PDB file of N, CA and C in Angstrom:
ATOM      1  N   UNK A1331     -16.355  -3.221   5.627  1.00 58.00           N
ATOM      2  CA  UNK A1331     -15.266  -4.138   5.350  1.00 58.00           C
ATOM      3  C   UNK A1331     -15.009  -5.049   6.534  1.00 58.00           C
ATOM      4  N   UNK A1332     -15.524  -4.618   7.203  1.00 67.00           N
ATOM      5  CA  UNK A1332     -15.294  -5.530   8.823  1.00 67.00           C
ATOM      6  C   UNK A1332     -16.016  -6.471   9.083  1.00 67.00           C
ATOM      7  N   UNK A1333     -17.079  -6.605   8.533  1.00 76.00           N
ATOM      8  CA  UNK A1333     -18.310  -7.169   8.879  1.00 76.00           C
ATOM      9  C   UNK A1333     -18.106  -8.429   8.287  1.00 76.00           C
ATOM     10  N   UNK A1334     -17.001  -8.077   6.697  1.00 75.00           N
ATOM     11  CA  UNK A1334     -17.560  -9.531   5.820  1.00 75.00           C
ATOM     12  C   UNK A1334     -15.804  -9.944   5.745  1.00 75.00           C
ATOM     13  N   UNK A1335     -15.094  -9.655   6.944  1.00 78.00           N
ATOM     14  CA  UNK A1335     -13.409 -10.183   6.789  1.00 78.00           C
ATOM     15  C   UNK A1335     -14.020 -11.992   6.873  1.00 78.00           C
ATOM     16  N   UNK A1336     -14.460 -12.923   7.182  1.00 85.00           N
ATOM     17  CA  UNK A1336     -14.662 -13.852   6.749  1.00 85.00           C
ATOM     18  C   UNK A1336     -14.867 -14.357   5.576  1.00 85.00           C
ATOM     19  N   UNK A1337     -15.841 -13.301   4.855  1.00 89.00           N
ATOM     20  CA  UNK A1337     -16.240 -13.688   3.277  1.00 89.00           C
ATOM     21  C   UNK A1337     -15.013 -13.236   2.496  1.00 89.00           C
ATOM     22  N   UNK A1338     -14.260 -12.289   2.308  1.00 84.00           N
ATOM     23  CA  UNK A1338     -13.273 -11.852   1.589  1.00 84.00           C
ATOM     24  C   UNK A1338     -12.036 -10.745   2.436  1.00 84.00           C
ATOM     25  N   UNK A1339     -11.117 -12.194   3.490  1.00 86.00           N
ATOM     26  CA  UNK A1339     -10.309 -11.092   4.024  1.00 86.00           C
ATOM     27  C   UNK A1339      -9.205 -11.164   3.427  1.00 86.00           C
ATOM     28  N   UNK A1340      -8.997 -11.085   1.879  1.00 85.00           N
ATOM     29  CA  UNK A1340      -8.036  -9.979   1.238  1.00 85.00           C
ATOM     30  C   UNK A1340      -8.300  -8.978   0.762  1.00 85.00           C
ATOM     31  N   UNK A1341      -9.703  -8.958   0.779  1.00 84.00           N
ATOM     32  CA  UNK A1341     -10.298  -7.184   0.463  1.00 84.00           C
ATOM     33  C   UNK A1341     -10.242  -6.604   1.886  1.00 84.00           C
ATOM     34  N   UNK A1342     -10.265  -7.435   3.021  1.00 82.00           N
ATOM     35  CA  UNK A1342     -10.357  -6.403   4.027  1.00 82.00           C
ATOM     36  C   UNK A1342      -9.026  -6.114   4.534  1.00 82.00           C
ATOM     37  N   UNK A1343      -7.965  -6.824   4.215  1.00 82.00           N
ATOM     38  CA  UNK A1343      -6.750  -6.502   4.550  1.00 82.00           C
ATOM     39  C   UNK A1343      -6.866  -5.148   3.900  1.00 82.00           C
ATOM     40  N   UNK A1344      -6.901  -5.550   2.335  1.00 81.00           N
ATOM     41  CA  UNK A1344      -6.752  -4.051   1.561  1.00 81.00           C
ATOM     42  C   UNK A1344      -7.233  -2.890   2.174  1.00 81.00           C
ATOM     43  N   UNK A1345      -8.173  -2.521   2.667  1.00 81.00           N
ATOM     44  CA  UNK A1345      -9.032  -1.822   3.207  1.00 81.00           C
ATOM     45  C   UNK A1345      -8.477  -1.083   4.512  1.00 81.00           C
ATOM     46  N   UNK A1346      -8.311  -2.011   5.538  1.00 78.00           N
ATOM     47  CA  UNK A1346      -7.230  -1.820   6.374  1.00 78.00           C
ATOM     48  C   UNK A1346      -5.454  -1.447   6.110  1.00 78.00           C
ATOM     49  N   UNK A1347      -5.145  -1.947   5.003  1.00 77.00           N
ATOM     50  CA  UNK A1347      -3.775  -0.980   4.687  1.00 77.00           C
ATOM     51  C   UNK A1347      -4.252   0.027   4.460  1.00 77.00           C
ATOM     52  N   UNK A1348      -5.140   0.590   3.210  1.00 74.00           N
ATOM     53  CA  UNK A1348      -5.375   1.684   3.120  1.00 74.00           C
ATOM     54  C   UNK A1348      -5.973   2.908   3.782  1.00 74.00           C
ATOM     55  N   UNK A1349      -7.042   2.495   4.961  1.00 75.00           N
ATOM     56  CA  UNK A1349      -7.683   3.230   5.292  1.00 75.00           C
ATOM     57  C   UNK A1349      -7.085   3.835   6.879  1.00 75.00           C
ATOM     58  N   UNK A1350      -5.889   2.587   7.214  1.00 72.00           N
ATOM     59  CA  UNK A1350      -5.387   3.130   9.044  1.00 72.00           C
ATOM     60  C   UNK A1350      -4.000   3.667   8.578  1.00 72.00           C
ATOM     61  N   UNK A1351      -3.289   4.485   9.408  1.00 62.00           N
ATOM     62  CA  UNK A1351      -2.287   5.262   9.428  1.00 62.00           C
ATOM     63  C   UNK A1351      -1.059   4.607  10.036  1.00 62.00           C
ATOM     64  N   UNK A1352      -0.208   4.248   9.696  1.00 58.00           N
ATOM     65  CA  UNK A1352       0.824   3.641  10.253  1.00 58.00           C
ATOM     66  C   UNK A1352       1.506   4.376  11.461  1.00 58.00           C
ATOM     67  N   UNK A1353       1.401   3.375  12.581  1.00 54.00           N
ATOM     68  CA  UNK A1353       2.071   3.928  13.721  1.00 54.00           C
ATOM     69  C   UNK A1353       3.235   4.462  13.695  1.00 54.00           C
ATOM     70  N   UNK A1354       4.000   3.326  13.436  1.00 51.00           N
ATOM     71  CA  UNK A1354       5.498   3.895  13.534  1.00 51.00           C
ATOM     72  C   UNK A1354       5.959   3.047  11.799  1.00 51.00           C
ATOM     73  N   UNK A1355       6.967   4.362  11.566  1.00 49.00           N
ATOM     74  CA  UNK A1355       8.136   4.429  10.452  1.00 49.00           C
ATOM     75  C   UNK A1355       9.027   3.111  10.580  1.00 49.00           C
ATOM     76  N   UNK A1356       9.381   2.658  10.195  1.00 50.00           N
ATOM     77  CA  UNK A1356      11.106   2.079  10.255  1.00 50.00           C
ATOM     78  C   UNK A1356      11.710   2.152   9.298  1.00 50.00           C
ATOM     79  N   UNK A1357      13.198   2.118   9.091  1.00 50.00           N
ATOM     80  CA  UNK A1357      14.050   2.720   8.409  1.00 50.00           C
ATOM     81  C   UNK A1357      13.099   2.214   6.552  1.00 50.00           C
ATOM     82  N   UNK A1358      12.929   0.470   6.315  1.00 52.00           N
ATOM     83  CA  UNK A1358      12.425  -0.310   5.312  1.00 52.00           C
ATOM     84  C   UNK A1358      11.346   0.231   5.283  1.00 52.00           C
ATOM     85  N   UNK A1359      10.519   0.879   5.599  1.00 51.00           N
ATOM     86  CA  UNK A1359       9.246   1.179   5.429  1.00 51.00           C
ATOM     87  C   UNK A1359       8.918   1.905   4.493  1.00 51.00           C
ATOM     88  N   UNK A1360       7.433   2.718   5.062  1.00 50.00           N
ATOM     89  CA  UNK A1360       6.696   3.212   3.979  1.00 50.00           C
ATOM     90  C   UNK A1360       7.407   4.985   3.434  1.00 50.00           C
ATOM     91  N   UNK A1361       8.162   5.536   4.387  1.00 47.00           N
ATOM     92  CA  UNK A1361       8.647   6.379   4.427  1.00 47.00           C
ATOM     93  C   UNK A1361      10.238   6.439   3.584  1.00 47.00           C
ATOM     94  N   UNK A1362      10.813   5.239   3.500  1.00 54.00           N
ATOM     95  CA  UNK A1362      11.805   5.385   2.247  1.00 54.00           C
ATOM     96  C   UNK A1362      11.337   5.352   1.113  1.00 54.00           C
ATOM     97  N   UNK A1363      10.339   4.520   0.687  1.00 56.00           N
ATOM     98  CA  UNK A1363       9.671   3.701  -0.589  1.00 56.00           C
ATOM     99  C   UNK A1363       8.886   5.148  -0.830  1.00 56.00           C
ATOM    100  N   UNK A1364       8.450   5.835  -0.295  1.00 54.00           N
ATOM    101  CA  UNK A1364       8.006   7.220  -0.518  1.00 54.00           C
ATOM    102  C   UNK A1364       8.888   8.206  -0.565  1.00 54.00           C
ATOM    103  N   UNK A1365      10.045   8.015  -0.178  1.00 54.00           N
ATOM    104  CA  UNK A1365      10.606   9.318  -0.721  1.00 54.00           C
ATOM    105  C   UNK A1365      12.020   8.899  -2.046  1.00 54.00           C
ATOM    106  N   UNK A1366      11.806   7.592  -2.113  1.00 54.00           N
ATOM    107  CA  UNK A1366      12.166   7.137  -3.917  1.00 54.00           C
ATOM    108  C   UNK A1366      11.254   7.478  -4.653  1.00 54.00           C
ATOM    109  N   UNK A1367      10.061   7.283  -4.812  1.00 53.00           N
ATOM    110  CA  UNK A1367       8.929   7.797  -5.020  1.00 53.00           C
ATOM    111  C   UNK A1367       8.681   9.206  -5.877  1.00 53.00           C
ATOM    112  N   UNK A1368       8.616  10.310  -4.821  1.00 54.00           N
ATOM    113  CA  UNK A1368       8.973  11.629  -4.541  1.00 54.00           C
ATOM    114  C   UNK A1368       9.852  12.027  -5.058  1.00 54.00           C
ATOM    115  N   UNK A1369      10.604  11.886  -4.968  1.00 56.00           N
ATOM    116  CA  UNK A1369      12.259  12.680  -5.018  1.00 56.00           C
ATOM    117  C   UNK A1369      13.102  12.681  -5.889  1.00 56.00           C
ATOM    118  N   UNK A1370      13.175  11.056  -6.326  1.00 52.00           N
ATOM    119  CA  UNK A1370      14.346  10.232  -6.763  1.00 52.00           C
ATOM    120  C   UNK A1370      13.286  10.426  -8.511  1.00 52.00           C
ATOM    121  N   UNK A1371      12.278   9.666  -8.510  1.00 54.00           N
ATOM    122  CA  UNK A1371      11.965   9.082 -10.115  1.00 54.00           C
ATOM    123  C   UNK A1371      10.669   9.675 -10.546  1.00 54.00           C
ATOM    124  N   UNK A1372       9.751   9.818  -9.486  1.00 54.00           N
ATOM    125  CA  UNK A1372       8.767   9.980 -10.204  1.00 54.00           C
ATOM    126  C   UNK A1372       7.737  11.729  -9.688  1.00 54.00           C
ATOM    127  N   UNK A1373       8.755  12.309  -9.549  1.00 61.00           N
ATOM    128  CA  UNK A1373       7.964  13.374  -9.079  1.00 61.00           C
ATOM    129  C   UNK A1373       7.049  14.168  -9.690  1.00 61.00           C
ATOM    130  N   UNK A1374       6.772  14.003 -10.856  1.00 70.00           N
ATOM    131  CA  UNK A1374       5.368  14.662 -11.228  1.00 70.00           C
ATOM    132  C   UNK A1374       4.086  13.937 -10.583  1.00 70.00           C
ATOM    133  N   UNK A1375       4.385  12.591  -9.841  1.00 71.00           N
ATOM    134  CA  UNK A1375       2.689  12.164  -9.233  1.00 71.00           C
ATOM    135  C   UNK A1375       2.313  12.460  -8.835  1.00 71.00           C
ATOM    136  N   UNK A1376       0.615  12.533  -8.810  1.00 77.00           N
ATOM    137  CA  UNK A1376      -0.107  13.306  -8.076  1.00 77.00           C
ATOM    138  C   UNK A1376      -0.284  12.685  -6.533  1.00 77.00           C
ATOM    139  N   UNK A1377      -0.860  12.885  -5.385  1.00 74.00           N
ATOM    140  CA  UNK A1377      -0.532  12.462  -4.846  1.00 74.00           C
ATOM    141  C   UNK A1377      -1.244  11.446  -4.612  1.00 74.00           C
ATOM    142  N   UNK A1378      -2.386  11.114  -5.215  1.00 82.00           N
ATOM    143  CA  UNK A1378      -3.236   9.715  -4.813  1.00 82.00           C
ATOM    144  C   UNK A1378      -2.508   9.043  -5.674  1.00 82.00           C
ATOM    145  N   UNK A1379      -1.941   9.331  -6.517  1.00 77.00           N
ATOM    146  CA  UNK A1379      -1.033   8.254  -7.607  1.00 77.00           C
ATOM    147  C   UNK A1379      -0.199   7.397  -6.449  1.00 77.00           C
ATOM    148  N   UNK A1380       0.438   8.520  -6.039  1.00 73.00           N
ATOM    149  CA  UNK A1380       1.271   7.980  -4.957  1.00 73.00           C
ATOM    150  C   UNK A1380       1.011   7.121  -3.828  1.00 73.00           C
ATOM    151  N   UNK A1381      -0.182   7.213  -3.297  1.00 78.00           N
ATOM    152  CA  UNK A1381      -0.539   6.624  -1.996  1.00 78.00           C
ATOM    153  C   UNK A1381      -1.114   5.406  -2.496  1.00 78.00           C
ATOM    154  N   UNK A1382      -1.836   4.813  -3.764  1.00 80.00           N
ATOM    155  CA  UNK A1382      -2.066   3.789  -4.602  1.00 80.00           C
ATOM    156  C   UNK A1382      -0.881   3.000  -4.580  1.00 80.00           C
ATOM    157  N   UNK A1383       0.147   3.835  -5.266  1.00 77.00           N
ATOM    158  CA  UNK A1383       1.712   2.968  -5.398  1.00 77.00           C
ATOM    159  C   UNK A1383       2.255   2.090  -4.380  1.00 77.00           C
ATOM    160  N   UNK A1384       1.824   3.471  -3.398  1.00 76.00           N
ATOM    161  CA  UNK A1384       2.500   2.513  -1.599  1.00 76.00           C
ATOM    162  C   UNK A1384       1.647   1.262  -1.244  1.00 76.00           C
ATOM    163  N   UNK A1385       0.126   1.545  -1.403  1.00 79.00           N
ATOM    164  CA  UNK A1385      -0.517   0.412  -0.751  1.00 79.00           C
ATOM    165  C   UNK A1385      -0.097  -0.592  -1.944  1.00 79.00           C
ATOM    166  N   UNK A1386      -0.576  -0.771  -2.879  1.00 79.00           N
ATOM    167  CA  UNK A1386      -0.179  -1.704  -3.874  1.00 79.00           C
ATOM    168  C   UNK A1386       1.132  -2.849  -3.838  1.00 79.00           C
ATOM    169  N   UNK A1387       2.282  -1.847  -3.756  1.00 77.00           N
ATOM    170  CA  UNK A1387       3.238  -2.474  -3.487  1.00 77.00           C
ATOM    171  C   UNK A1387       3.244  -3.046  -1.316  1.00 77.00           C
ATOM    172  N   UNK A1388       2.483  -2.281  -0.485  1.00 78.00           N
ATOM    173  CA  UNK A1388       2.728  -3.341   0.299  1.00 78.00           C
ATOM    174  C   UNK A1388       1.915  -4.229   0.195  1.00 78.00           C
ATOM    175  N   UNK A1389       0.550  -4.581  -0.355  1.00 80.00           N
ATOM    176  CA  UNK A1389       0.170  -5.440  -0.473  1.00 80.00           C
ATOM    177  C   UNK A1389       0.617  -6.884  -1.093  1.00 80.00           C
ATOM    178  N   UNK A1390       1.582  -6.557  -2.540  1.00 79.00           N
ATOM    179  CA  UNK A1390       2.214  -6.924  -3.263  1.00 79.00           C
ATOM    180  C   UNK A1390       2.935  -8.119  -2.415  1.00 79.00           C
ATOM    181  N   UNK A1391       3.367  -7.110  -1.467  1.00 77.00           N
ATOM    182  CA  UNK A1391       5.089  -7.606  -0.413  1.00 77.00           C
ATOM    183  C   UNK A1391       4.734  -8.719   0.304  1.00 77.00           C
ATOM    184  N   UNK A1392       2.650  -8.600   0.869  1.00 78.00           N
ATOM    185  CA  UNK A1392       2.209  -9.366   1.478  1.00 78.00           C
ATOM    186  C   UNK A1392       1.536 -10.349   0.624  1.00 78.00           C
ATOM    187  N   UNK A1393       1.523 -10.569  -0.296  1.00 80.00           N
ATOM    188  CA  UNK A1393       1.352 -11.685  -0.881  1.00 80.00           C
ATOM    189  C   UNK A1393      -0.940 -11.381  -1.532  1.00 80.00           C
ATOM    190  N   UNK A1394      -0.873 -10.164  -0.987  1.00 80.00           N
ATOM    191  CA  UNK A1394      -2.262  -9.828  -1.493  1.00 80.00           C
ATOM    192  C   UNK A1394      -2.823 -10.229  -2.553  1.00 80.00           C
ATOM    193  N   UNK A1395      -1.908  -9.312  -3.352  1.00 79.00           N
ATOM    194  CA  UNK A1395      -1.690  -9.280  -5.091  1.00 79.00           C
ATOM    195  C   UNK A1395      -0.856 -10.077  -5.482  1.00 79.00           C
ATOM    196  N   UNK A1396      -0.819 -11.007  -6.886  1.00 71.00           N
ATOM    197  CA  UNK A1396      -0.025 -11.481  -7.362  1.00 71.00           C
ATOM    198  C   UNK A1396      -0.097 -10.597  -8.647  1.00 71.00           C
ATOM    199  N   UNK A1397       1.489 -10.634  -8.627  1.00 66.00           N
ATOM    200  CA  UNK A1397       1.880  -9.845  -9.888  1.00 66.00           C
ATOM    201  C   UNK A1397       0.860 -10.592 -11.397  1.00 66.00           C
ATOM    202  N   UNK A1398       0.833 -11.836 -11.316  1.00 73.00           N
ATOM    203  CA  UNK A1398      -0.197 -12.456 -12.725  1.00 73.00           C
ATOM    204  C   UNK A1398      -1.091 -11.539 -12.760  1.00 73.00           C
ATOM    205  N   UNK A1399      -2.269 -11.669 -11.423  1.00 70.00           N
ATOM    206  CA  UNK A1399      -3.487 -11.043 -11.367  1.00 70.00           C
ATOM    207  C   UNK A1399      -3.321  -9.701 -12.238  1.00 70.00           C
ATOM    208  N   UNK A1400      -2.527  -8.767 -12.470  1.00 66.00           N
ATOM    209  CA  UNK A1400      -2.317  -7.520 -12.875  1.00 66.00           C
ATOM    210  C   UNK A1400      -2.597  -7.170 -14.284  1.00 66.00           C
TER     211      UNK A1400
END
């Protein structure tokens, strides 16, 4: 994915949300939106359901995905 961030770097963004670990939390982050997630609505997901949901929607946030495309 690194090699071709020129040819398609919104697949490599994707790639990079998904594949590195977030340093740090902040309150807006990935750690509330996961435990609405969890807790609050949807707790039977499995957990790759879940980790799909998160990247998706931050991608979403970043303008990756457009909701049309869907």
């Amino acid at each position: 994915w690194w090699d071709m961030y020129t040819t398609w770097p919104g697949l490599s963004q994707m790639a990079l949300d998904y594949l590195s670990i977030p340093v740090v939390l902040h309150p807006n982050g990935s750690f509330c939106q996961g435990r609405h997630l969890l807790v609050f609505t949807r707790n039977r997901l499995s957990g790759d359901s879940i980790r799909k949901m998160l990247c998706f929607g931050g991608w979403t946030r970043r303008d990756l995905v457009r909701t049309e495309d869907i």
